[in-house]
Coordinates of C-alpha atoms and ligand atoms in Angstrom, one line a residue:
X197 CA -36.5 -21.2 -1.7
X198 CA -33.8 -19.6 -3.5
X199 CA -34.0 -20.2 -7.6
X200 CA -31.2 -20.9 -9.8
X201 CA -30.7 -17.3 -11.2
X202 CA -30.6 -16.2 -7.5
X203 CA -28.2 -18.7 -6.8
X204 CA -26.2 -17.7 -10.2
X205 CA -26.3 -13.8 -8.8
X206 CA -24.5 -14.8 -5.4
X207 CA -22.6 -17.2 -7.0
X208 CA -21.0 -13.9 -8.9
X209 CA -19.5 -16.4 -11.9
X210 CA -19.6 -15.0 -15.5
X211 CA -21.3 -16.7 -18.5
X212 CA -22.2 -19.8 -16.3
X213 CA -25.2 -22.1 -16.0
X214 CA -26.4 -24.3 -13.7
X215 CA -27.1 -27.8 -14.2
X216 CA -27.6 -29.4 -10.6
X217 CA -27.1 -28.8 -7.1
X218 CA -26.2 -31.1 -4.6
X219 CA -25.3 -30.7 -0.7
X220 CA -23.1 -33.8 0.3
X221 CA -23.1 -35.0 3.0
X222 CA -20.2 -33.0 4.8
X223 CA -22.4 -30.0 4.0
X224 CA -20.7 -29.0 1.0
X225 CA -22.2 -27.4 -1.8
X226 CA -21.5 -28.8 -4.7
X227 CA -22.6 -26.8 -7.9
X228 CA -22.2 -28.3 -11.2
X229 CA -22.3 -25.5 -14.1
X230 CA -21.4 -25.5 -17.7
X231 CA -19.9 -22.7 -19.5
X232 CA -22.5 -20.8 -21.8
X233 CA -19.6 -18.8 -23.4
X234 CA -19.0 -19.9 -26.8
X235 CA -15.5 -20.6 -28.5
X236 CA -11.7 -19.7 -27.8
X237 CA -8.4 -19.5 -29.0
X238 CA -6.5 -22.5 -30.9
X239 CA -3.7 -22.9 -28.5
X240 CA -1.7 -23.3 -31.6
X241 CA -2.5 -20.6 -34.4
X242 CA -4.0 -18.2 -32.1
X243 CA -7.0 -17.7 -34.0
X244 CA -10.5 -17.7 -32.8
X245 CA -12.3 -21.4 -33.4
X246 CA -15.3 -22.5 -32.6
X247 CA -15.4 -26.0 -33.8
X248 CA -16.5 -28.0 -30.6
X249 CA -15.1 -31.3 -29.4
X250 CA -16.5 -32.8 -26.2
X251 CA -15.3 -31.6 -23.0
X252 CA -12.7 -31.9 -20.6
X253 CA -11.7 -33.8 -17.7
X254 CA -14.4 -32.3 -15.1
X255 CA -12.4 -30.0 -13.1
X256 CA -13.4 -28.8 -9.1
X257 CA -13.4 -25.3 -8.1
X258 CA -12.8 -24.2 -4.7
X259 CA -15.2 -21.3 -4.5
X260 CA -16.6 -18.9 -2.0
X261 CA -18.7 -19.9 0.5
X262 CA -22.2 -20.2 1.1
X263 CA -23.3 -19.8 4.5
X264 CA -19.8 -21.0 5.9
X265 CA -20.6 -24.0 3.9
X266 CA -17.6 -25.3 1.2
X267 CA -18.7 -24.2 -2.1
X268 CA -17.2 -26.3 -4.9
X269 CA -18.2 -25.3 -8.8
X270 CA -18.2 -28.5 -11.0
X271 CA -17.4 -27.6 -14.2
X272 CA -16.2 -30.0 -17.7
X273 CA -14.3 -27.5 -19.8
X274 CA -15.4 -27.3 -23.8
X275 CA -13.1 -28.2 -25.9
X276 CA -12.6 -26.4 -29.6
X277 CA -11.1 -27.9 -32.9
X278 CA -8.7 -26.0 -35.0
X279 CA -9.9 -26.2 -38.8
X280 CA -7.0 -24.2 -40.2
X281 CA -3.5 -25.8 -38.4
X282 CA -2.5 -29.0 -39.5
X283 CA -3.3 -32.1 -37.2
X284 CA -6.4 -29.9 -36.2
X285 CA -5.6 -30.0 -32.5
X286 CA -8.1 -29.1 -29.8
X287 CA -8.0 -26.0 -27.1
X288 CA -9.4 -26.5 -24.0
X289 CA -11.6 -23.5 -23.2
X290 CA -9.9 -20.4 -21.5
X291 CA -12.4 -18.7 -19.1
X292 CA -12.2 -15.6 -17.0
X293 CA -12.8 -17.0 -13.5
X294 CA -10.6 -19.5 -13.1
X295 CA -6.8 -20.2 -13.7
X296 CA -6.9 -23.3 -15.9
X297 CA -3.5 -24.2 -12.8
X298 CA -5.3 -23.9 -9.6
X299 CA -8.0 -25.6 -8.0
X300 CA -10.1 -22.5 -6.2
X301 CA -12.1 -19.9 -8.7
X302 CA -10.5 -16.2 -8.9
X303 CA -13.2 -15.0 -6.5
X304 CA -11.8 -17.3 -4.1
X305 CA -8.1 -16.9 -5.0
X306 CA -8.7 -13.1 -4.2
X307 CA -10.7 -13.7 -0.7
X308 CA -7.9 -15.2 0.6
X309 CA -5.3 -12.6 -1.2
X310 CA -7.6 -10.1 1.0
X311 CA -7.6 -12.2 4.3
X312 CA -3.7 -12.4 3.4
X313 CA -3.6 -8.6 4.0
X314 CA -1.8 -8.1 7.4
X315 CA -1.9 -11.7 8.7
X316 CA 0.3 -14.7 8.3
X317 CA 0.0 -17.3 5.6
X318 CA -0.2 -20.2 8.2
X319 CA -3.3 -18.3 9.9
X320 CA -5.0 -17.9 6.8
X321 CA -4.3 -21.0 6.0
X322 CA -5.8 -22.4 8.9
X323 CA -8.9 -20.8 9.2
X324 CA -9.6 -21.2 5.2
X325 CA -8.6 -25.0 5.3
X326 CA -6.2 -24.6 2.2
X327 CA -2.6 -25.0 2.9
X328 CA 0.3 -22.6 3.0
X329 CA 1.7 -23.9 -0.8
X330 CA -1.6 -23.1 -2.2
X331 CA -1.3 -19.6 -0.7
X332 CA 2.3 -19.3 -2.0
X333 CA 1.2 -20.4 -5.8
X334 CA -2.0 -17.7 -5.8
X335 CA 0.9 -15.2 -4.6
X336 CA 3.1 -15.8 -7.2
X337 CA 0.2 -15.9 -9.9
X338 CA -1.5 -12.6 -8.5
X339 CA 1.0 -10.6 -6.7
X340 CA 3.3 -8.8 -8.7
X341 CA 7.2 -9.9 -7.5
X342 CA 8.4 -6.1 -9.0
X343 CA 7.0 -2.5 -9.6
X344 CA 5.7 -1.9 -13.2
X345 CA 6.5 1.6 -13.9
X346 CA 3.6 2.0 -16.5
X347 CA 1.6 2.3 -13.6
X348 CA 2.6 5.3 -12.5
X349 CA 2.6 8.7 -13.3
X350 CA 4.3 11.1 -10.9
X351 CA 7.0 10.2 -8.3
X352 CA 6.4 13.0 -6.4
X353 CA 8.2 11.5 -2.6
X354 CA 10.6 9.0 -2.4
X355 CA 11.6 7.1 0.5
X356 CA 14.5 5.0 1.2
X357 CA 14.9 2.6 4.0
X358 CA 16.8 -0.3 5.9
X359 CA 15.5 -3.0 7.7
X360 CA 17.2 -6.0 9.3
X361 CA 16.0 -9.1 8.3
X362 CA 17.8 -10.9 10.9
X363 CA 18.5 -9.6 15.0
X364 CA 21.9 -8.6 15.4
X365 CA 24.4 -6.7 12.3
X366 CA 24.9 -7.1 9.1
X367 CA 21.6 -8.8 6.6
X368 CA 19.9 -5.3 5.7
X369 CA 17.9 -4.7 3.1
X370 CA 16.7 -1.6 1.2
X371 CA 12.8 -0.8 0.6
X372 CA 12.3 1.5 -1.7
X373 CA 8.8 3.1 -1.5
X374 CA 6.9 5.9 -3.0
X375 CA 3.9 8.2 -1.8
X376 CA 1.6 9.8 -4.5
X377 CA -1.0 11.6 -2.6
X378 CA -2.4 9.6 -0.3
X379 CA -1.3 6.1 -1.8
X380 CA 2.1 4.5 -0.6
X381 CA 3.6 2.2 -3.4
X382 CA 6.5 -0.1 -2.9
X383 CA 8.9 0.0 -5.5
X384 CA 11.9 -2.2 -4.7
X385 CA 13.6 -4.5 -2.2
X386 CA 17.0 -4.2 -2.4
X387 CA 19.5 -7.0 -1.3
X388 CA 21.9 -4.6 0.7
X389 CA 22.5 -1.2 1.0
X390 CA 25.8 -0.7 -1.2
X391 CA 25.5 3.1 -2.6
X392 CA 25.8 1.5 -6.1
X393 CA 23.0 -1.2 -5.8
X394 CA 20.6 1.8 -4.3
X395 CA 21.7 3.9 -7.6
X396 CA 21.9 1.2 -9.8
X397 CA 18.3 0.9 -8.9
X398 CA 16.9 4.1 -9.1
X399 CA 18.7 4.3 -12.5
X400 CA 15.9 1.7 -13.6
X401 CA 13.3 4.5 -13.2
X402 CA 12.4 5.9 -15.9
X403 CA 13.7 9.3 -17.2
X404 CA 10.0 10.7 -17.6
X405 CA 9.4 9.5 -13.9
X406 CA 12.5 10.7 -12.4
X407 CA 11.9 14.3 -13.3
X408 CA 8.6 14.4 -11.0
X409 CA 10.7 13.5 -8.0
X410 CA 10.9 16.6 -5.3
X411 CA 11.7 14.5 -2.3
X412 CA 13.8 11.9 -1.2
X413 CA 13.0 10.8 2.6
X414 CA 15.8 8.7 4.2
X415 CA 18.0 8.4 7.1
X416 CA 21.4 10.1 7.1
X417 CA 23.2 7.3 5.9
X418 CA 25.6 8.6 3.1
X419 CA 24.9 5.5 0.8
X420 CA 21.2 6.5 0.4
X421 CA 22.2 10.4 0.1
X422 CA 24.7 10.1 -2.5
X423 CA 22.9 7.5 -4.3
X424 CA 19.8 9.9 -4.4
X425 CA 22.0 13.0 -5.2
X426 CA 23.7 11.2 -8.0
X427 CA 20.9 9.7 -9.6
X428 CA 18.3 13.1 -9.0
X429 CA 20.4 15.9 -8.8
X430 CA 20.4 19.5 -7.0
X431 CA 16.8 20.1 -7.5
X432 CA 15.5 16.9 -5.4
X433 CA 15.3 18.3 -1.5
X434 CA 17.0 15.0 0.3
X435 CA 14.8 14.8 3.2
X436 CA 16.3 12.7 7.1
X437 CA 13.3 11.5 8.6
X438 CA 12.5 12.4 11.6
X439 CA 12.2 9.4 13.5
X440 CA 15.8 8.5 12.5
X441 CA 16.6 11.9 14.0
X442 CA 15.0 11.5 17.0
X443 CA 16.4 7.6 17.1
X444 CA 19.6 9.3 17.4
X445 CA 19.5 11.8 20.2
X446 CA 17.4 9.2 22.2
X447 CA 20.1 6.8 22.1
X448 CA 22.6 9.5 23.2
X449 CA 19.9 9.9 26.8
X450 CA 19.7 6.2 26.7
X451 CA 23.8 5.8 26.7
X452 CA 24.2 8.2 29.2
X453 CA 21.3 6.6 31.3
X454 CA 22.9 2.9 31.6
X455 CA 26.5 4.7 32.8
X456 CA 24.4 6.8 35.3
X457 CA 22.4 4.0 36.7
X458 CA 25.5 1.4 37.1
X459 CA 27.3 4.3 39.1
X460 CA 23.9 4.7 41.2
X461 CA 24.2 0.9 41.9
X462 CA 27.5 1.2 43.5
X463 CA 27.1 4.8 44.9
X464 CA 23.2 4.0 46.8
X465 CA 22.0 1.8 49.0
X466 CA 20.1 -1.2 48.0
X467 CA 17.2 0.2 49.2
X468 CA 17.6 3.7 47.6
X469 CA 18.8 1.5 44.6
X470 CA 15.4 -0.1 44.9
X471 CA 14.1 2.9 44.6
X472 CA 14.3 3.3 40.7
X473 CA 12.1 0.2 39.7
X474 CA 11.5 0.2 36.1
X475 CA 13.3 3.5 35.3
X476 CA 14.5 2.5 32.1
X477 CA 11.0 2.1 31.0
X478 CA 9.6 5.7 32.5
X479 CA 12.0 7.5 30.8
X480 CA 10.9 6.2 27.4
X481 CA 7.6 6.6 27.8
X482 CA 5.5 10.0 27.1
X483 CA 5.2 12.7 29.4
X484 CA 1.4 12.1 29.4
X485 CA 1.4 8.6 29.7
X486 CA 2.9 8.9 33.3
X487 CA 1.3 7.5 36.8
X488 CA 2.5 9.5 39.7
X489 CA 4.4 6.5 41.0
X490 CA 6.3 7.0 37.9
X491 CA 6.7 10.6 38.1
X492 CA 7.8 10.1 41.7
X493 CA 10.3 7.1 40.6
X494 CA 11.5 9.5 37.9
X495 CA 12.0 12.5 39.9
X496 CA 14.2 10.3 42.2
X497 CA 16.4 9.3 39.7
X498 CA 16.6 12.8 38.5
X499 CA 17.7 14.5 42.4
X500 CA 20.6 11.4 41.8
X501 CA 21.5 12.7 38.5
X502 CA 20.5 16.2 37.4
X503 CA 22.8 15.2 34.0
X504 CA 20.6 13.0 33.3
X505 CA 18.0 14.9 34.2
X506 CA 19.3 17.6 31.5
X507 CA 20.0 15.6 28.8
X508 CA 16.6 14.0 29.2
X509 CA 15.2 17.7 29.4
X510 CA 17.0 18.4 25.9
X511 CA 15.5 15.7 24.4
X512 CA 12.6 16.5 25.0
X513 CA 12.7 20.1 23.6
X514 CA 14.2 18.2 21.0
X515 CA 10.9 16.9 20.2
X516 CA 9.0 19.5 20.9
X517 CA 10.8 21.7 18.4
X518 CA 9.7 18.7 15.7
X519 CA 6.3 19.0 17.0
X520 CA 6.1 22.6 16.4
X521 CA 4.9 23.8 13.1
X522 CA 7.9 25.7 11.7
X523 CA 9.4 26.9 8.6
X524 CA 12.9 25.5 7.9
X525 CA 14.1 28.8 9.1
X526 CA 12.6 29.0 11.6
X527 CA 13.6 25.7 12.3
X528 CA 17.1 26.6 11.8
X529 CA 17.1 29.0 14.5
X530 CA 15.5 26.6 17.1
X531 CA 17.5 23.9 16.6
X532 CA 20.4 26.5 16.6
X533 CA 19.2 27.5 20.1
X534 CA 19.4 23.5 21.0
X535 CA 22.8 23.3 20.5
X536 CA 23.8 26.7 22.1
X537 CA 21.7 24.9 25.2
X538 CA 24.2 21.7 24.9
X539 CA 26.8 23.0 24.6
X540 CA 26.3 25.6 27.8
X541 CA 24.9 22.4 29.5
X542 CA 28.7 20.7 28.7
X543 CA 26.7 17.4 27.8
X544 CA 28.8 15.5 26.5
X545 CA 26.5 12.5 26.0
X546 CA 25.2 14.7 22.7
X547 CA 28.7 15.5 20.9
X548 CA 28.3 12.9 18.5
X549 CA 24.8 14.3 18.0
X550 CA 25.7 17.5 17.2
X551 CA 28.5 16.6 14.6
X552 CA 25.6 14.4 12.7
X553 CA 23.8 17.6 12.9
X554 CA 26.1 20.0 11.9
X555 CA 27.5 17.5 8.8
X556 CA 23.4 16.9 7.4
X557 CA 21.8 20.7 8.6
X558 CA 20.4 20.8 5.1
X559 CA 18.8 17.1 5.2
X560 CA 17.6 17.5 8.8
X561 CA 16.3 21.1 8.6
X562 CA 14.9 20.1 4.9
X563 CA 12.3 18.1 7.3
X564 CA 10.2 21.2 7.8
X565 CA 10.0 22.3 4.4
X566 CA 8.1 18.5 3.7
X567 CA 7.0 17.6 7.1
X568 CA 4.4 15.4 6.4
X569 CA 6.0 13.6 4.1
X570 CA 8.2 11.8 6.9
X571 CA 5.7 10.1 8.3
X572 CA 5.2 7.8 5.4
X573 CA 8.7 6.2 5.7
X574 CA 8.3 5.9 9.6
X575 CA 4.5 3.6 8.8
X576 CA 5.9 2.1 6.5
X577 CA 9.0 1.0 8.6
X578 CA 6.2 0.0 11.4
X579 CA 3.9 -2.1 9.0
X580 CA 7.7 -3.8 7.8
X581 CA 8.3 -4.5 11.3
X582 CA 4.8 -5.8 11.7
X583 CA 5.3 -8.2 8.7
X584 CA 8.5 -9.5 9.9
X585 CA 7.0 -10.5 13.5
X586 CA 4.4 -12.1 10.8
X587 CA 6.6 -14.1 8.9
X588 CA 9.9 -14.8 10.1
X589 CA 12.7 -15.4 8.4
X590 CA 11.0 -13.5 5.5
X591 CA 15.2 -13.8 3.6
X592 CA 13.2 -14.2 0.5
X593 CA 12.9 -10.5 -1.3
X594 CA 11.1 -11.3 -4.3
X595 CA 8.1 -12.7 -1.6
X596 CA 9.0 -9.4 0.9
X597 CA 8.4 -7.3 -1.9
X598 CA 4.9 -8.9 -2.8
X599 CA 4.1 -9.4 1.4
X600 CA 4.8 -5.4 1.3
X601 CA 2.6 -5.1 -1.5
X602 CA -0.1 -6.9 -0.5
X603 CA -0.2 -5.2 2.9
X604 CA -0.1 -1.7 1.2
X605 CA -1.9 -2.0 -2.2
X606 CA -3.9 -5.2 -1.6
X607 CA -7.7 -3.7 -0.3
X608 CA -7.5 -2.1 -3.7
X609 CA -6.1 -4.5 -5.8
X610 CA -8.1 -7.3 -4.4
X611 CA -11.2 -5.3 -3.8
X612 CA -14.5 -7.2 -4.0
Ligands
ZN277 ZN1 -5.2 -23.3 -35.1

């Protein structure tokens, strides 16, 4: 048999006593506790009182549970009488645990902040038999809706990134992140990607802050660079990402793949035709994730079209030079060795790629100077996709902001 302090050490509550335990019978534990915590505040004067007067309306507490049995704290709040205002009103006790607005304690408000983490809010909603409008009130009570700036120190790597909210063009936001060390922050969602809405925000950082920022990681669109430049100045290295890069010369492979393969359809045979099941997924997937019916497929397509067999050769030394760990000189020199190749090679399925590179050499070779710091903004774009699958139509960017949060910050926020 479990006693009553045991039971008050797993129940985990603060300045709480037992009175009675009962199991209904649905199984549900129903604990009914006073609060041994003496006084409060007069809602009215602020001052401490400790005058009582009765208690409160008994109030039921969603708590954690026992056993997978509902847990339910009973509790009738004291209640305090002012002697100094006038009227002498009464306070209801304030109390740590609890949020004198919701039904569940703050233990259980953060479980579910926790099981929140990376899931959807119908899931957890189902499987914690609360509803999706409770989850939505605890997220707007304990999930900050915007970054506080006193909680930082250093802002050592920026990032800057679009997302779609919606398929198709047009409806993009702007996340604004930050990676100290090892912890990712989010720091904005912006509602579009205008240059001045992306400076007009970083403006709102403050001075102190701004001068600790070294790198701004973002793709080469010229609203995020000159925002960044005009906000940070000369000294801030302005940092494309790689993925973006590597987005871009794909596409040029892929472009030139589709204009290949429609000429193969009406060139070949049906049954040489045939011959190139799947292609379009073999060429984007890793050299060692290949069968050898692939590799076979592949090598067909390739004896059809040796351009594309080039320009998918390129791309892939592409990456390799981005694999390689180089300084940004030497990085210079390879990737001026790439183009040399292209441009011996007469691809034209590239020439767009090559003005983007020549136009932002310093952003894209600036990438081996702060390698790792690239990866962040390419996660972090993956866990935003993630979220999105989650919850769509997620239009609303004071909740995408604290959905981002949660998914980045919430393990430690909400830490048992
Ligand atoms: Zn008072």
């Amino acid at each position: 048999m479990i006693d009553q302090s045991q039971l008050l050490r797993l129940l985990g509550l603060p300045q709480i006593a037992i009175d009675r335990v009962e199991i209904t019978d649905a199984a549900v534990l129903e604990i009914h506790v006073h609060s041994t915590e003496e006084g409060t505040q007069c809602r009215s004067c602020g001052r401490r009182i400790t005058e009582p007067h009765g208690l409160g309306e008994e109030r039921r507490l969603r708590h954690l549970s026992i056993f997978e049995h509902r847990t339910e704290i009973l509790i009738r709040p004291k209640r305090y009488r002012c002697p100094d205002c006038r009227d002498h009103p009464t306070t209801t006790q304030r109390v740590d645990w609890y949020d004198p607005r919701s039904g569940f304690t703050r233990a259980f408000e953060h479980s579910l902040m926790r099981a929140l983490i990376n899931s959807t809010l119908e899931d957890v909603a189902h499987k914690e038999a609360v509803t999706p409008e409770h989850l939505d009130g605890i997220l707007d009570r304990c999930v900050p809706s915007q970054i506080d700036w006193t909680t930082l120190t250093a802002l050592p790597v920026l990032g800057l990134d679009e997302i779609a909210l919606t398929k198709g063009h047009g409806n993009f936001v702007v996340i604004v992140s930050a990676r100290v060390e090892d912890t990712l922050s989010i720091l904005a969602v912006l509602k579009d990607r205008k240059r001045a809405t992306i400076e007009a925000f970083l403006r709102t950082i403050p001075k102190s802050l701004r001068r600790t920022v070294r790198v701004v990681c973002t793709d080469l669109y010229s609203g995020f660079i000159g925002a960044a430049k005009a906000v940070f100045g000369t000294h801030v290295a302005i940092c494309a990402d790689r993925f973006h890069v590597a987005r871009l010369y794909r596409d040029a492979v892929e472009t030139l793949r589709k204009t290949e393969l429609r000429r193969l359809k009406r060139d070949l045979s049906k049954t040489e035709y045939g011959g190139l099941k799947n292609v379009q997924w073999i060429l984007r997937k890793r050299e060692s994730d290949l069968s050898a019916e692939e590799r076979r497929i592949r090598a067909r397509l390739f004896a059809y079209s040796p351009q594309l067999a080039q320009a998918h050769a390129l791309s892939q030394a592409l990456t390799e030079v981005y694999d390689m760990p180089l300084s940004k000189g030497q990085a210079k020199r390879k990737l001026s060795g790439w183009m040399r190749r292209v441009k011996n090679a007469e691809m034209t399925c590239f020439q767009s790629f090559l003005k983007t590179l020549r136009r932002h050499w310093d952003e894209i070779t600036n990438y081996f100077t702060e390698r790792h710091t690239s990866g962040f903004v390419e996660g972090l774009n993956n866990k935003i996709k993630v979220l999105k699958r989650r919850c769509y139509g997620l239009s609303n960017l004071r909740r995408l902001y604290q959905r981002v949060y949660l998914d980045l910050c919430g393990y430690r926020v909400f830490a048992r």
